[in-house]
mmCIF file of C-alpha atoms in Angstrom:
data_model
loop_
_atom_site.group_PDB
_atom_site.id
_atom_site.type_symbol
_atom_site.label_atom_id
_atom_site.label_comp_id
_atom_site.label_asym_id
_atom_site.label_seq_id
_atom_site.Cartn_x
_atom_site.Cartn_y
_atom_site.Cartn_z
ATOM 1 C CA UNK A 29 96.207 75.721 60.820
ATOM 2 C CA UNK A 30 99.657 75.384 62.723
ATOM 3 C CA UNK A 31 100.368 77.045 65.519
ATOM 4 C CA UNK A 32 103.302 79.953 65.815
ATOM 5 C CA UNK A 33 106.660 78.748 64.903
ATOM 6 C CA UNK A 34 108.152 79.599 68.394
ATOM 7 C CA UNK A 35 111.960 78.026 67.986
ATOM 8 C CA UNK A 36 112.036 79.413 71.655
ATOM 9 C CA UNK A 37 111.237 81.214 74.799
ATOM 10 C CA UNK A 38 113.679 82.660 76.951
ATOM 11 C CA UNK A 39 113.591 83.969 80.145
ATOM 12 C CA UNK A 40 116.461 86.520 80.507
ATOM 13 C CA UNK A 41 115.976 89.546 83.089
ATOM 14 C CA UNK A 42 117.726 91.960 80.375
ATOM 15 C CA UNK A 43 115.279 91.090 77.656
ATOM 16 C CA UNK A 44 117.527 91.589 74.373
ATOM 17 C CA UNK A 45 121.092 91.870 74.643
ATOM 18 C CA UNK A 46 124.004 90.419 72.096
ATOM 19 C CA UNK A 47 123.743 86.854 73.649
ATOM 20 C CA UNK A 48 119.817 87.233 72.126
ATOM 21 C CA UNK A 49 119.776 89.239 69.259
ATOM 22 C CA UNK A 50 122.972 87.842 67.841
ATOM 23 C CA UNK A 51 124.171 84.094 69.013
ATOM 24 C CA UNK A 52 120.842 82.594 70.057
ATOM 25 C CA UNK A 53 118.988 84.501 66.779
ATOM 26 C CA UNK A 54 122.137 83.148 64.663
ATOM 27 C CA UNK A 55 122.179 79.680 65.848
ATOM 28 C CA UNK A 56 118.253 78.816 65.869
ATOM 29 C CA UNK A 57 118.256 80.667 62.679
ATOM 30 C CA UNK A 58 115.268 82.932 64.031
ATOM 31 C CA UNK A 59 114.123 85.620 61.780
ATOM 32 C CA UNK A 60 111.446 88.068 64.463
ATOM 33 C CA UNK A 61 112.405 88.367 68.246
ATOM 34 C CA UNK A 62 109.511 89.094 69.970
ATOM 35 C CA UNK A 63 109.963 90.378 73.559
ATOM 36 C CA UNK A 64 106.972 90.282 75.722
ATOM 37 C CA UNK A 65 106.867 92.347 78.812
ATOM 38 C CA UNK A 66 104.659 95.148 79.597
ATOM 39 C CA UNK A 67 107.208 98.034 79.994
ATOM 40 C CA UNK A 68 109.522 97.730 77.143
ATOM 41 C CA UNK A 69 106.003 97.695 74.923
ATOM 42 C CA UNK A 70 105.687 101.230 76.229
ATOM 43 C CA UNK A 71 109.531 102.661 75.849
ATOM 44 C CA UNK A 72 110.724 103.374 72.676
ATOM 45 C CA UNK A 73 114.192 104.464 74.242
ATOM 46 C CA UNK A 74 114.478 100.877 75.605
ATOM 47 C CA UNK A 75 113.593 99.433 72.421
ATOM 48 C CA UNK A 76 115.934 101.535 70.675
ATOM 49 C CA UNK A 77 118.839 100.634 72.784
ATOM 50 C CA UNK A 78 117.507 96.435 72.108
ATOM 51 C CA UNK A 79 117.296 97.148 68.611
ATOM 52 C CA UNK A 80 121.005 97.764 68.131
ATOM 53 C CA UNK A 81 122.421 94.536 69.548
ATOM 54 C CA UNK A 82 119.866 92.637 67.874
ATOM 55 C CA UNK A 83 121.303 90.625 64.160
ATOM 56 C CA UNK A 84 120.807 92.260 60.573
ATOM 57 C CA UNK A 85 117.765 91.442 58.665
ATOM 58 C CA UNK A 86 115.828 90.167 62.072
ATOM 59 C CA UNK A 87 112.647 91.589 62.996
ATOM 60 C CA UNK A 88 111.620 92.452 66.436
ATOM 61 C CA UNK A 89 108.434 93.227 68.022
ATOM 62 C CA UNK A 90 107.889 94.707 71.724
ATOM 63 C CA UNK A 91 104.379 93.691 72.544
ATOM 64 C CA UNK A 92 102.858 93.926 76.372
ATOM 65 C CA UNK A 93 102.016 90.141 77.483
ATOM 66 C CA UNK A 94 98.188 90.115 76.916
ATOM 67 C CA UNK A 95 98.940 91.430 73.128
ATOM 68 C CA UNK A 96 101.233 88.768 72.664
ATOM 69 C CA UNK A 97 98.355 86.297 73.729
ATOM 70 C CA UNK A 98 95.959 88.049 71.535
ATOM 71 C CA UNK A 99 98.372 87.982 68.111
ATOM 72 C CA UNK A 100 100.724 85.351 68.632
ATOM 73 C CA UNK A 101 98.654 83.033 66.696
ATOM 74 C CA UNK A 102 98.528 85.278 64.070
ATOM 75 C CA UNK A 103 101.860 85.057 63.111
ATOM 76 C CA UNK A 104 102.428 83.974 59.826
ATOM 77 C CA UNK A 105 104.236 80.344 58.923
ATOM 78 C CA UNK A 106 107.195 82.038 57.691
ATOM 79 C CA UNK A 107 107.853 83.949 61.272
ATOM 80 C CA UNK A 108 110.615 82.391 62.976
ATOM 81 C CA UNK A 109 109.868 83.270 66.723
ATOM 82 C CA UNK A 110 112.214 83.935 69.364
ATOM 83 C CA UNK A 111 110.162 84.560 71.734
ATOM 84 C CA UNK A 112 111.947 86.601 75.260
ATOM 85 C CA UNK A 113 110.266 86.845 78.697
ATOM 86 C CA UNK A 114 111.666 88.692 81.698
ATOM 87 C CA UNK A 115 110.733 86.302 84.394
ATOM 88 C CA UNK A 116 109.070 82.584 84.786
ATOM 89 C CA UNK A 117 105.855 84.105 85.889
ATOM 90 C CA UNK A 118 105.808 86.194 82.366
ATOM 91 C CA UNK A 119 105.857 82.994 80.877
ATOM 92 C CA UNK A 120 103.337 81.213 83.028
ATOM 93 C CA UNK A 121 100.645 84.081 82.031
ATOM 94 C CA UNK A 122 101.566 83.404 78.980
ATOM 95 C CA UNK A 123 101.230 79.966 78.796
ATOM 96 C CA UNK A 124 97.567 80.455 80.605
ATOM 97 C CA UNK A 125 96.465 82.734 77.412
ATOM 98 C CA UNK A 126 97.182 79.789 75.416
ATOM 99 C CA UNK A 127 100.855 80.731 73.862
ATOM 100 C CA UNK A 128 101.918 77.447 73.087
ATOM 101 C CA UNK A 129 105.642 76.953 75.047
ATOM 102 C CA UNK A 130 106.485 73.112 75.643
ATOM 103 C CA UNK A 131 110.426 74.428 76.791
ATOM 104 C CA UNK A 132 112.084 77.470 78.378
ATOM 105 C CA UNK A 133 115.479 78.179 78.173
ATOM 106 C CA UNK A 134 116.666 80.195 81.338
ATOM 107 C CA UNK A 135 119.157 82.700 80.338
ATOM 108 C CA UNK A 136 119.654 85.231 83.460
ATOM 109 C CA UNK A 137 117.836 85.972 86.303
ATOM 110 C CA UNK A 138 119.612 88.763 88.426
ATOM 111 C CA UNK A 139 120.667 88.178 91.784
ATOM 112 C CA UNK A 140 118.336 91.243 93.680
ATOM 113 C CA UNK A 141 117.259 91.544 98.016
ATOM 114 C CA UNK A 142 115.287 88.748 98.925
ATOM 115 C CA UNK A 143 116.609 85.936 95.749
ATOM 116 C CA UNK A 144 118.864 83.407 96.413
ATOM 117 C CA UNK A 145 121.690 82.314 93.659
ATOM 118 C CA UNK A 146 121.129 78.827 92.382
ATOM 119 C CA UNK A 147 123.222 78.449 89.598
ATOM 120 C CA UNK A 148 125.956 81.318 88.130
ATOM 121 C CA UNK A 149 123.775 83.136 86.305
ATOM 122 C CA UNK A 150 119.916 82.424 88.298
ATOM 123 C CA UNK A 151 118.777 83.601 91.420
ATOM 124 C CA UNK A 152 115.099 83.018 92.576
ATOM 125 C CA UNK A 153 112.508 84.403 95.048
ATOM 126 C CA UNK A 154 109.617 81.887 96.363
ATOM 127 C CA UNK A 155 107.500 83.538 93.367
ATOM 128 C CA UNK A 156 109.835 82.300 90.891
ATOM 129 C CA UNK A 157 110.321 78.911 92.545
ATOM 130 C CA UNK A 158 106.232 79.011 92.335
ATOM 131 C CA UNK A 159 106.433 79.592 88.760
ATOM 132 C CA UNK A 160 108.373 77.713 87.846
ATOM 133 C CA UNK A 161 107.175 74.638 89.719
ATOM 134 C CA UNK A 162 103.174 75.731 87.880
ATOM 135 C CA UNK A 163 105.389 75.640 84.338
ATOM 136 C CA UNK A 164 106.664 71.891 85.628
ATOM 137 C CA UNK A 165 103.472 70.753 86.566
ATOM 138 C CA UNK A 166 102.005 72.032 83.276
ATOM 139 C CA UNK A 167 105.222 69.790 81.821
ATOM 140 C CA UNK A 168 106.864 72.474 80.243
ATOM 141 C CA UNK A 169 110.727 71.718 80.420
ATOM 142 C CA UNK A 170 112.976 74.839 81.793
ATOM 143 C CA UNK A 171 116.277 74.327 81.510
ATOM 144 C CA UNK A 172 119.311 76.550 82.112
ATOM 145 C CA UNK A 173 121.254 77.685 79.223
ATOM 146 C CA UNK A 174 123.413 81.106 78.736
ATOM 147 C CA UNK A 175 124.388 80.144 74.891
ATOM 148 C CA UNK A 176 123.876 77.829 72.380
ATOM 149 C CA UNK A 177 126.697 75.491 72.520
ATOM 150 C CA UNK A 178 126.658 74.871 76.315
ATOM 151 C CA UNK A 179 124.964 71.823 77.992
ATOM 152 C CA UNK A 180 121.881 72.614 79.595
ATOM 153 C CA UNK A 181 120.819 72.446 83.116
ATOM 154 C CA UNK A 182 116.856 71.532 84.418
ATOM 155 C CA UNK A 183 116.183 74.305 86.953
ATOM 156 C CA UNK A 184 113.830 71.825 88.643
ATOM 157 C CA UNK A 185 116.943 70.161 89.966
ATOM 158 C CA UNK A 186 118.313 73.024 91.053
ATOM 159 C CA UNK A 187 114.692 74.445 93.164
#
């Protein structure tokens, strides 16, 4: 059997916003957004809010990261994943509980105390440049990208 039909994983510190659940859904032609982070499994408000930015007829599913690990090879052929991850080490746990992610596109990572700003939109701690050095050595490609129709940029220039 095939493994999920992830179109992609994005890391983007807001989770689903109309960037996600309209122009990236739209242009990869995904049909379920599936956010996986541990807190907006558990609030139905934040969901809520997500759900109403997100395109007509798409699907989404809030799942905490260790149910995504344990269902995400469930997911049936037809499921056009876009899979969203709130930071690089979200993605590296998930990785590690076998979700199968060969790319990551970096979408926004919130300059906060303690990160420093390495491209317009991405600011990193030494746990994220950690991360994301584990996803490189693993050889998964992570490349900056805000939309669809902009050139990327590999973060592991940028570290």
């Amino acid at each position: 059997m095939a493994g999920p039909n992830i179109l992609l994983t994005r890391i983007d510190n807001r989770l689903v916003h109309g960037q996600v659940g309209v122009t990236w859904v739209g242009s990869l032609g995904a049909n379920l957004l599936l956010v996986a982070n541990d807190a907006a499994a558990t609030d139905p408000i934040q969901q809520n809010l997500m759900d109403m930015v997100v395109a007509e007829g798409v699907q989404t599913r809030y799942f905490t990261l260790q149910k995504t690990i344990d269902v995400i090879h469930k997911a049936a052929s037809h499921q056009k994943i876009l899979l969203v991850c709130k930071t690089p080490q979200d993605v590296l746990i998930l990785i590690k509980g076998g979700v199968p992610v060969s790319a990551v596109n970096v979408g926004n990572m919130h300059f906060a105390e303690g990160k420093r700003q390495i491209h317009k939109t991405v600011s990193v701690d030494d746990a994220d440049v950690d991360a994301f050095r584990e996803l490189a050595a693993r050889h998964v490609i992570c490349e900056i990208r805000r939309v669809p129709d902009e050139s990327g940029e590999l973060i592991s220039k940028l570290l």
